[in-house]
mmCIF file of the C-alpha atoms, coordinates in Angstrom:
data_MODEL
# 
_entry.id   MODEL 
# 
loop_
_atom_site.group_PDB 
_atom_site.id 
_atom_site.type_symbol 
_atom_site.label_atom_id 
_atom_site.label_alt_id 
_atom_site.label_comp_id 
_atom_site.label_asym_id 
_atom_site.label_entity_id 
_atom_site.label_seq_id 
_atom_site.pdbx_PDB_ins_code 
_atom_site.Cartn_x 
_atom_site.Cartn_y 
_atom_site.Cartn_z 
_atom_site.occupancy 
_atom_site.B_iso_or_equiv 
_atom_site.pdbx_formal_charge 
_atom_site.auth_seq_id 
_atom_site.auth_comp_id 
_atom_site.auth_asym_id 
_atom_site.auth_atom_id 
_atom_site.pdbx_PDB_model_num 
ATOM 1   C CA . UNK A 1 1   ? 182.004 97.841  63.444 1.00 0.00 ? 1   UNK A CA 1 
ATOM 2   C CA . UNK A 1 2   ? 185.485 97.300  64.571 1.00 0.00 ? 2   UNK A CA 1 
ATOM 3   C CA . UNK A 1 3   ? 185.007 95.951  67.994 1.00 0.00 ? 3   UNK A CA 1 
ATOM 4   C CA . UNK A 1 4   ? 181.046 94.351  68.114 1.00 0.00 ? 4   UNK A CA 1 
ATOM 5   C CA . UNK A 1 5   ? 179.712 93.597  71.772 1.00 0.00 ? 5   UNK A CA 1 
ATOM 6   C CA . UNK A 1 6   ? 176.917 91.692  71.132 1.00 0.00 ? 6   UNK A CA 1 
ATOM 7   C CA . UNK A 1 7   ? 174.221 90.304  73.724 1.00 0.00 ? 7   UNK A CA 1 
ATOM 8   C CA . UNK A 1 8   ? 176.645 91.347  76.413 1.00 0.00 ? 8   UNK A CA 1 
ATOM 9   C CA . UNK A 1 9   ? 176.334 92.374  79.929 1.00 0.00 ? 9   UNK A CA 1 
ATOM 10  C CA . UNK A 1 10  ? 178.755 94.763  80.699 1.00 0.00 ? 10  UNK A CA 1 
ATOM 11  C CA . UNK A 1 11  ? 180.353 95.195  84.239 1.00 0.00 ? 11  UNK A CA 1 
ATOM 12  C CA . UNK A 1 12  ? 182.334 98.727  85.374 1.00 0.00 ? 12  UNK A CA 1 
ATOM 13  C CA . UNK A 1 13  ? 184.011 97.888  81.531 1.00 0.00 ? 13  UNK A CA 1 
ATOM 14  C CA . UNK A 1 14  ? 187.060 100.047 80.305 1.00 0.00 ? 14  UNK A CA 1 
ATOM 15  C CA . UNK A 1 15  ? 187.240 100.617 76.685 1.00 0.00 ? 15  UNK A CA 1 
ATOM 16  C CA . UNK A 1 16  ? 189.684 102.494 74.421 1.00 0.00 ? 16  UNK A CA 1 
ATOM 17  C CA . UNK A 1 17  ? 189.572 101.961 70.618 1.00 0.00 ? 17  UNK A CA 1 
ATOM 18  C CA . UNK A 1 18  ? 192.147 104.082 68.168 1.00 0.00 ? 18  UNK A CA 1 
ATOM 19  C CA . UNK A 1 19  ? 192.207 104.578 64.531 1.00 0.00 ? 19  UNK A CA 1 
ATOM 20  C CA . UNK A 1 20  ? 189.339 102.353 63.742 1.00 0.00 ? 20  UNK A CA 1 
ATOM 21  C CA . UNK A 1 21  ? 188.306 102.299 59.831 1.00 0.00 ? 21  UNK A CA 1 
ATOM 22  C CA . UNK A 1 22  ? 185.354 100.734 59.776 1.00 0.00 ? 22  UNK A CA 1 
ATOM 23  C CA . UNK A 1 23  ? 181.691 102.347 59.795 1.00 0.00 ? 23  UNK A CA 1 
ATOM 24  C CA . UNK A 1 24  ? 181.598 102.102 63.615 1.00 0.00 ? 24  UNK A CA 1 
ATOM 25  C CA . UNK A 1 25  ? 184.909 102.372 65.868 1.00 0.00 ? 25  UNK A CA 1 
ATOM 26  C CA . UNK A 1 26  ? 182.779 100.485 68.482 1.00 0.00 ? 26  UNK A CA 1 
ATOM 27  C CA . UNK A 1 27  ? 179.210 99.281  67.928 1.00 0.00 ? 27  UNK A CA 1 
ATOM 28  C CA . UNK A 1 28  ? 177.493 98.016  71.392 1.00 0.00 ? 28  UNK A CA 1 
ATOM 29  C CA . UNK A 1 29  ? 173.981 95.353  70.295 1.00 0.00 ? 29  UNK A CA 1 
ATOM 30  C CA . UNK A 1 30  ? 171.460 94.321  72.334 1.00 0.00 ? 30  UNK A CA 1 
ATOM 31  C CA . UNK A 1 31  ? 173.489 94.548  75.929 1.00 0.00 ? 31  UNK A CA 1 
ATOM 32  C CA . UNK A 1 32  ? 173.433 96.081  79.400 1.00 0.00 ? 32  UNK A CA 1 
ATOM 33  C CA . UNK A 1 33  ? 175.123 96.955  82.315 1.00 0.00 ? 33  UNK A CA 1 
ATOM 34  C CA . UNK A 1 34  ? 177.795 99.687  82.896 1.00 0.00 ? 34  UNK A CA 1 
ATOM 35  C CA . UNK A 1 35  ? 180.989 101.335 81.338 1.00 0.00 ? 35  UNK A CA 1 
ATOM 36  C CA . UNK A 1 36  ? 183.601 103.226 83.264 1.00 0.00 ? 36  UNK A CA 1 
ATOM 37  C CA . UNK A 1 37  ? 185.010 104.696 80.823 1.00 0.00 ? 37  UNK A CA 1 
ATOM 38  C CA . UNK A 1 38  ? 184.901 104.451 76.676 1.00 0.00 ? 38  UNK A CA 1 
ATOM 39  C CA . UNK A 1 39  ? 187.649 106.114 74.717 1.00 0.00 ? 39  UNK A CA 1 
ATOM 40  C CA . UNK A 1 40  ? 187.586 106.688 70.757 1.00 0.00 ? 40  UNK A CA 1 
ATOM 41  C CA . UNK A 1 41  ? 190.423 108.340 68.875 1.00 0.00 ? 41  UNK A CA 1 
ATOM 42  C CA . UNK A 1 42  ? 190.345 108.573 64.973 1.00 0.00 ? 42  UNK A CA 1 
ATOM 43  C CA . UNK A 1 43  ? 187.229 107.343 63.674 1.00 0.00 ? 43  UNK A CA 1 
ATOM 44  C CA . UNK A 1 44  ? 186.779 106.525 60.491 1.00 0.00 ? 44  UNK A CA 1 
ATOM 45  C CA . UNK A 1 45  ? 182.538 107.500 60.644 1.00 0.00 ? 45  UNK A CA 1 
ATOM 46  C CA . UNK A 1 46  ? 180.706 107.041 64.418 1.00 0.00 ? 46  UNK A CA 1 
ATOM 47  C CA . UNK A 1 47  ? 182.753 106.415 67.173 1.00 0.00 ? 47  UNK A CA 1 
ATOM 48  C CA . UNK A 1 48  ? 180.542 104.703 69.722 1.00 0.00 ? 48  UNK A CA 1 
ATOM 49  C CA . UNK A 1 49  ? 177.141 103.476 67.896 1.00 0.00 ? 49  UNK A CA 1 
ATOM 50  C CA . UNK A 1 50  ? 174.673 102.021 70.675 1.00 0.00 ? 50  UNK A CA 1 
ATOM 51  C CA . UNK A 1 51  ? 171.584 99.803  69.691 1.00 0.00 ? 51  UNK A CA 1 
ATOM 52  C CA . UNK A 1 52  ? 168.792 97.835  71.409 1.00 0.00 ? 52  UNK A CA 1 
ATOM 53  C CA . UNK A 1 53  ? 170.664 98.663  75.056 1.00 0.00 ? 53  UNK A CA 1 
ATOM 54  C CA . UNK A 1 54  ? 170.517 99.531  78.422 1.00 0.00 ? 54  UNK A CA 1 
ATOM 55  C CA . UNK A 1 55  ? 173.637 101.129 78.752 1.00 0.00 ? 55  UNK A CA 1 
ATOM 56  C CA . UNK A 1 56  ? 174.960 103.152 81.773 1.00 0.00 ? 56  UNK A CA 1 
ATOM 57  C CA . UNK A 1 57  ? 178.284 105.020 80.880 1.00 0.00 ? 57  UNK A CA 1 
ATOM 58  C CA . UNK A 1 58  ? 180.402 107.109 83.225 1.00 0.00 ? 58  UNK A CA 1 
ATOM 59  C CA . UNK A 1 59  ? 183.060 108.910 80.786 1.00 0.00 ? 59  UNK A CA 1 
ATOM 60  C CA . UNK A 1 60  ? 183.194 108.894 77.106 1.00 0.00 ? 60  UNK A CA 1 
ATOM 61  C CA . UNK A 1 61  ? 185.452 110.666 75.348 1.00 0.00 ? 61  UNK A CA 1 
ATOM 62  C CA . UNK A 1 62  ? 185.286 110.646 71.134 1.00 0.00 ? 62  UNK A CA 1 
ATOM 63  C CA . UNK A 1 63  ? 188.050 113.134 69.879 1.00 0.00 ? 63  UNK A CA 1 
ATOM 64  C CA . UNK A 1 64  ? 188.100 112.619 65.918 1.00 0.00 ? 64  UNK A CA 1 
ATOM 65  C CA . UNK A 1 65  ? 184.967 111.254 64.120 1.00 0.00 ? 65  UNK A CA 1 
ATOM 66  C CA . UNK A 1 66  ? 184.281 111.079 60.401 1.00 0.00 ? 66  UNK A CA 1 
ATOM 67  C CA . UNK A 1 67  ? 180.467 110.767 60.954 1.00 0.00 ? 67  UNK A CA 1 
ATOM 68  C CA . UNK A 1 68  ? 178.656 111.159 64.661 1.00 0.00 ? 68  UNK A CA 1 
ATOM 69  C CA . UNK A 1 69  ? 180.604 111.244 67.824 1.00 0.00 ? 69  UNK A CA 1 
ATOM 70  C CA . UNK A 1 70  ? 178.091 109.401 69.800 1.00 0.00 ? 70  UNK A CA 1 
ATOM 71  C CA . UNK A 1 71  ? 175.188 107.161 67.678 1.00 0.00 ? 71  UNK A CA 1 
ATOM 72  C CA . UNK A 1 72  ? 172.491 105.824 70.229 1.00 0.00 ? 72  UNK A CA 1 
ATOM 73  C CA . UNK A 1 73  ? 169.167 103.922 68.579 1.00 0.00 ? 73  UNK A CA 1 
ATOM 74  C CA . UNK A 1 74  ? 166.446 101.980 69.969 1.00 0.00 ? 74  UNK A CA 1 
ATOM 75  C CA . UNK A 1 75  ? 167.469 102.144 73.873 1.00 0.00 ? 75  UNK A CA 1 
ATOM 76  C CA . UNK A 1 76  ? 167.755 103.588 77.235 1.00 0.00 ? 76  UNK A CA 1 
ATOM 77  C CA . UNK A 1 77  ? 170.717 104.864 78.473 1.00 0.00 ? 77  UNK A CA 1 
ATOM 78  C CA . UNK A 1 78  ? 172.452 107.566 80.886 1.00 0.00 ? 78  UNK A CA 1 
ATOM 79  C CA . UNK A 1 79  ? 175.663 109.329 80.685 1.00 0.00 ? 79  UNK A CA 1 
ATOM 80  C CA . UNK A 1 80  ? 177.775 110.778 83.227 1.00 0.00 ? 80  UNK A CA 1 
ATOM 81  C CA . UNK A 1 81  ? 180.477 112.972 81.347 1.00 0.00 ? 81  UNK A CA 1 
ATOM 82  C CA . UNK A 1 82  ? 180.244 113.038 77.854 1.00 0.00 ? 82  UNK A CA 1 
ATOM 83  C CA . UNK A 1 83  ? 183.243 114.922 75.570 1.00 0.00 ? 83  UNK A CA 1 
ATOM 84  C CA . UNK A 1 84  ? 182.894 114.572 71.920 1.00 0.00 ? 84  UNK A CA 1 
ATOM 85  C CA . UNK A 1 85  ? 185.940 116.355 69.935 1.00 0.00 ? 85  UNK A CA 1 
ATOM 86  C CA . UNK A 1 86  ? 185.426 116.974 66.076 1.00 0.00 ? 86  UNK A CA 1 
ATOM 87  C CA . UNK A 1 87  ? 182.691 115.165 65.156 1.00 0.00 ? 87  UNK A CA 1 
ATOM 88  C CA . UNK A 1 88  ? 182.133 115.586 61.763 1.00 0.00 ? 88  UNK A CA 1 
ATOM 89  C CA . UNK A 1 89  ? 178.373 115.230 61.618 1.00 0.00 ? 89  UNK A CA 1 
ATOM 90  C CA . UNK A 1 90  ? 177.348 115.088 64.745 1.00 0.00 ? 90  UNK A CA 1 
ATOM 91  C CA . UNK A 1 91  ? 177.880 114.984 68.283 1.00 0.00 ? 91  UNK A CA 1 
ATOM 92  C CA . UNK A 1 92  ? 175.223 113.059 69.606 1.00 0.00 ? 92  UNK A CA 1 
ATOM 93  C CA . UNK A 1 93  ? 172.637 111.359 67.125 1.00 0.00 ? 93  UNK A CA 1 
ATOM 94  C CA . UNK A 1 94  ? 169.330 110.044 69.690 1.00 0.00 ? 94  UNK A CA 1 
ATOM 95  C CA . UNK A 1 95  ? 167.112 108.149 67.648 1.00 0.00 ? 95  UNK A CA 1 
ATOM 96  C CA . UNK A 1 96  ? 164.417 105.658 67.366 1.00 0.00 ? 96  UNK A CA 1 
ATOM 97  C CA . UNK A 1 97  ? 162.689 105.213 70.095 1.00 0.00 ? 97  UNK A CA 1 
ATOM 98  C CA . UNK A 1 98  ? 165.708 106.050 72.387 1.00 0.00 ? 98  UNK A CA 1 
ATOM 99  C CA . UNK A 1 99  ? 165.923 107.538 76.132 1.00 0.00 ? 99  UNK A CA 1 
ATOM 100 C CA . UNK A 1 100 ? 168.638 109.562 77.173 1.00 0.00 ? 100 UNK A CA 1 
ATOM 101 C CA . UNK A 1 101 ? 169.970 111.040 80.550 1.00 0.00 ? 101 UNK A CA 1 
ATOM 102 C CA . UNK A 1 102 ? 172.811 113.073 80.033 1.00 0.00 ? 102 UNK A CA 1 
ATOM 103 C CA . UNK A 1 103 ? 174.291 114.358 83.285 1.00 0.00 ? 103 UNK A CA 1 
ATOM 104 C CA . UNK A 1 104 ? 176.978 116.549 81.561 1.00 0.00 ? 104 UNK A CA 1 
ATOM 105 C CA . UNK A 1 105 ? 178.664 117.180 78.219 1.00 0.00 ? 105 UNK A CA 1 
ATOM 106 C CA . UNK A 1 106 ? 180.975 119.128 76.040 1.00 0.00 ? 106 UNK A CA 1 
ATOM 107 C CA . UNK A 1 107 ? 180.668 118.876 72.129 1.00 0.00 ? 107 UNK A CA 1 
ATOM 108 C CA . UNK A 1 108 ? 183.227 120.787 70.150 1.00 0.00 ? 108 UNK A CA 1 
ATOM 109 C CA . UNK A 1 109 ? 183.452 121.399 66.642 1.00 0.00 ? 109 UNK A CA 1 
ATOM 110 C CA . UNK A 1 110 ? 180.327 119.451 65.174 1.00 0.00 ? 110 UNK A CA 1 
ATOM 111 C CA . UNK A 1 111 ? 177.948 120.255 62.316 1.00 0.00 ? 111 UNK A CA 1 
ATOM 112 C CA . UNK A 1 112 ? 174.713 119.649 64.346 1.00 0.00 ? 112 UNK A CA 1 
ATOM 113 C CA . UNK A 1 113 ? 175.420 119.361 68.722 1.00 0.00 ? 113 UNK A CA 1 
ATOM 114 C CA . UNK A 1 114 ? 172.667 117.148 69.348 1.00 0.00 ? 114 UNK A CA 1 
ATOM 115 C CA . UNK A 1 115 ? 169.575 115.752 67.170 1.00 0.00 ? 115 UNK A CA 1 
ATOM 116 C CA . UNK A 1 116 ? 166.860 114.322 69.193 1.00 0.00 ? 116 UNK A CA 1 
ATOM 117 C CA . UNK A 1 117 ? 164.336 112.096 66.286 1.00 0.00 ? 117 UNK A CA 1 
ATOM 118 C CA . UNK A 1 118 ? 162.121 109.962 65.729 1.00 0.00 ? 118 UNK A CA 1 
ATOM 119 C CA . UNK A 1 119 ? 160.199 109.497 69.153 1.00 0.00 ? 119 UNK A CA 1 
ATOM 120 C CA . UNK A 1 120 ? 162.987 109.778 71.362 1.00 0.00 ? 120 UNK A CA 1 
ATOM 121 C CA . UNK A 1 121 ? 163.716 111.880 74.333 1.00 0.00 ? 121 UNK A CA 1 
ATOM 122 C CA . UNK A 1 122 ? 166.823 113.747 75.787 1.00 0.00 ? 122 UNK A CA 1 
ATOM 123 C CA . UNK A 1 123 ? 167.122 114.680 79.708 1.00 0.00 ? 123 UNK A CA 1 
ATOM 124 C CA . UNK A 1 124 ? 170.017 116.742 80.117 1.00 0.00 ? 124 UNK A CA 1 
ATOM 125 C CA . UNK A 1 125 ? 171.688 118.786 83.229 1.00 0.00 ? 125 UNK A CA 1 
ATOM 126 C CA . UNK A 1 126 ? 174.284 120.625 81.254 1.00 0.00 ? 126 UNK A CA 1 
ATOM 127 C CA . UNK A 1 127 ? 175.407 121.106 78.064 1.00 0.00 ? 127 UNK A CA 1 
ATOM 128 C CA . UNK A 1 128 ? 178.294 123.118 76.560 1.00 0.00 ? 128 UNK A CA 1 
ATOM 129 C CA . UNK A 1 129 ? 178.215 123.431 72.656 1.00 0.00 ? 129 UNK A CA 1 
ATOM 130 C CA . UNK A 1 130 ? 181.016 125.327 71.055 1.00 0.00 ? 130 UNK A CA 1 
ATOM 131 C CA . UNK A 1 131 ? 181.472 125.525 67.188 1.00 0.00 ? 131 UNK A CA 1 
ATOM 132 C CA . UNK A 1 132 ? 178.458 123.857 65.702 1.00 0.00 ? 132 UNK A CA 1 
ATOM 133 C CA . UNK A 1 133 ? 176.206 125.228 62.981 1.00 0.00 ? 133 UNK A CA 1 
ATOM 134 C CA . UNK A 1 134 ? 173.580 123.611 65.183 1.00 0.00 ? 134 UNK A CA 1 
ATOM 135 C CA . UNK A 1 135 ? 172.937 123.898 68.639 1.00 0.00 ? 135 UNK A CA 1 
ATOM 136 C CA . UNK A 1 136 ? 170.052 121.032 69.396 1.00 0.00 ? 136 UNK A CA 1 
ATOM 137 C CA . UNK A 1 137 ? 167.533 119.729 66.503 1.00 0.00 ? 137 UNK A CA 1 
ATOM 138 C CA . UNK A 1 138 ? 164.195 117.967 67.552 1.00 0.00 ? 138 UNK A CA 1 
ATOM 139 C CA . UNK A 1 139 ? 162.529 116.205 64.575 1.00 0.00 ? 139 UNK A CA 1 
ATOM 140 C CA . UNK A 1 140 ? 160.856 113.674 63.167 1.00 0.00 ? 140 UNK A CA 1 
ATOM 141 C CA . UNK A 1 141 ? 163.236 111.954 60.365 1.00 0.00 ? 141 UNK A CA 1 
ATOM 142 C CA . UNK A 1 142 ? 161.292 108.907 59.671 1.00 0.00 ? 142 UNK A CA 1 
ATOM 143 C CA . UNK A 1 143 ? 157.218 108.226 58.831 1.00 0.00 ? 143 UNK A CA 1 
ATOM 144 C CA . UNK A 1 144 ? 156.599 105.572 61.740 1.00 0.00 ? 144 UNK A CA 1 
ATOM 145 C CA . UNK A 1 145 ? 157.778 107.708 64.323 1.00 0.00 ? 145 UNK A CA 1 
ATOM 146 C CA . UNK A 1 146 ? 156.970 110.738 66.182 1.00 0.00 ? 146 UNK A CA 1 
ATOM 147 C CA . UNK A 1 147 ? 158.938 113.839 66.966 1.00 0.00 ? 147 UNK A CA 1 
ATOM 148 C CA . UNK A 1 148 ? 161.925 114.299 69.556 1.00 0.00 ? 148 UNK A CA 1 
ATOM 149 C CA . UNK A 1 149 ? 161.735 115.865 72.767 1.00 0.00 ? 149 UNK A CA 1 
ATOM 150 C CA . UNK A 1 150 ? 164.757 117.605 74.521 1.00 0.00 ? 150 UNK A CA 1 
ATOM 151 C CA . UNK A 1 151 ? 164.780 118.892 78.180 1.00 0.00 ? 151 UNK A CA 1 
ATOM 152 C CA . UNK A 1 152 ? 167.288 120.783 78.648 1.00 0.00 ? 152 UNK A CA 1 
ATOM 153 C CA . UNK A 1 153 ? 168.823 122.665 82.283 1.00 0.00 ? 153 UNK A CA 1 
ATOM 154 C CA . UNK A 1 154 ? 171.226 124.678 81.424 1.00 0.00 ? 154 UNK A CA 1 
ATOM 155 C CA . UNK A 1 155 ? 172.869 124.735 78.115 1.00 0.00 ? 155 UNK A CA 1 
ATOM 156 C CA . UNK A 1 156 ? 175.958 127.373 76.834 1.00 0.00 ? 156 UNK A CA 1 
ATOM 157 C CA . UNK A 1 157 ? 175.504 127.568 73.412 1.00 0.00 ? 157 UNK A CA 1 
ATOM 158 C CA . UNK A 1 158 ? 175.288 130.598 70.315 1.00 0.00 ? 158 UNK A CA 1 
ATOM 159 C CA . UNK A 1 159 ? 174.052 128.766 67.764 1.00 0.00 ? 159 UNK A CA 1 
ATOM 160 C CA . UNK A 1 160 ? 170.422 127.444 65.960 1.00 0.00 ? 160 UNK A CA 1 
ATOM 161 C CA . UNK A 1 161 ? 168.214 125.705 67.850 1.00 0.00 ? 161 UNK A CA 1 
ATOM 162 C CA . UNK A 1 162 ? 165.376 123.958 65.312 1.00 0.00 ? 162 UNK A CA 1 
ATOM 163 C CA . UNK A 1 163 ? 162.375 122.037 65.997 1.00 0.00 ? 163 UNK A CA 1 
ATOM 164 C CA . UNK A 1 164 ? 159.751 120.609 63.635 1.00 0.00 ? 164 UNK A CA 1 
ATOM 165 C CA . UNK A 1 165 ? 156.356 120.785 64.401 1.00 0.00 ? 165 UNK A CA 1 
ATOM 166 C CA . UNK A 1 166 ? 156.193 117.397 65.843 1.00 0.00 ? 166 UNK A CA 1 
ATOM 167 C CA . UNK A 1 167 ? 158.523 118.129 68.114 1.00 0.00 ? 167 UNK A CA 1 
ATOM 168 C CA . UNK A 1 168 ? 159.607 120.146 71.003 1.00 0.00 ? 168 UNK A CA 1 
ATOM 169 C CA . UNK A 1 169 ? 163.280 121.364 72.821 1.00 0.00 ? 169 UNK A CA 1 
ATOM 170 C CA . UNK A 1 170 ? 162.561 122.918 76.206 1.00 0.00 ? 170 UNK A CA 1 
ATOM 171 C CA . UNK A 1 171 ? 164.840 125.225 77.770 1.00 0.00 ? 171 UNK A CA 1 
ATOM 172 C CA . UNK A 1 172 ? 165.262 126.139 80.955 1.00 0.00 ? 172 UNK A CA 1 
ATOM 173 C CA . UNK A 1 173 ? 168.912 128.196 81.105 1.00 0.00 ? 173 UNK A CA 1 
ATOM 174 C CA . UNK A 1 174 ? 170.357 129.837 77.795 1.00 0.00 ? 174 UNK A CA 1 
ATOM 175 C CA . UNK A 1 175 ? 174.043 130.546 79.502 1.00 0.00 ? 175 UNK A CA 1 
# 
């Protein structure tokens, strides 16, 4: 990554990060503790890549990725206000083993919205999806995990909406 926090505890943090060309714009390792506020302009492939955290964040916005928007393995964390602009994969990649509470976001122009893998969960209040090929995937990607689980409130979106059969995406309001 660009900018590494490694081991960190993180404290109300404000972080902006532009034109990063590296494989992660910002890649957060094995910390905890809360953000304010990320910002990610111009990525060269993920924007914010998350791994082995606790990680509270209040706004993130990721306007330009070459990959995912928002990577998160291998962790527990809970977003406020998520809005992830042209992502070019996709907007929110939850993986291995990962919990997520997602309070609101906004994912625009993105091959896939969100994929929930490989024994993870999502716990979302709102989502609003908007020029993706594919709304939410559940799956299971890799052979020592299980499937992904999405619970979803309310979610605006036109699009596909594929699970495998190890997994499961529960709606409760299609807007």
């Amino acid at each position: 990554g660009c900018l590494n926090i490694y081991n960190s505890n993180l404290n109300r943090s404000n972080i902006k990060v532009f034109d990063a060309p590296c494989e992660d714009s910002l890649n957060l390792i094995n910390s905890r503790g809360n953000i304010k506020s990320v910002e990610i302009y111009n990525a060269y492939q993920d924007g914010l890549d998350i791994d082995f955290s606790e990680i509270i964040i209040n706004n993130i916005k990721v306007d330009s990725s070459g990959n995912d928007c928002l990577d998160l393995s291998s962790g527990k964390y809970f977003i406020k206000k998520a809005m992830l602009l042209k992502c070019n994969d996709k907007g929110i990649s939850i993986g291995e083993t990962s919990n997520l509470e997602l309070n609101e976001a906004i994912v625009e122009e993105a091959n896939i919205g969100i994929s929930v893998k490989d024994s993870s969960t999502l716990k979302a209040n709102y989502l609003d999806l908007q020029n993706v090929n594919i709304c939410i995937e559940a799956k299971n990607k890799k052979q020592e995990f299980e499937g992904g689980l999405a619970n979803i409130r309310e979610i605006r979106c036109q699009n596909l909406f594929l699970e495998d059969k190890k997994s499961r995406i529960k709606i409760e309001n299609k807007i």
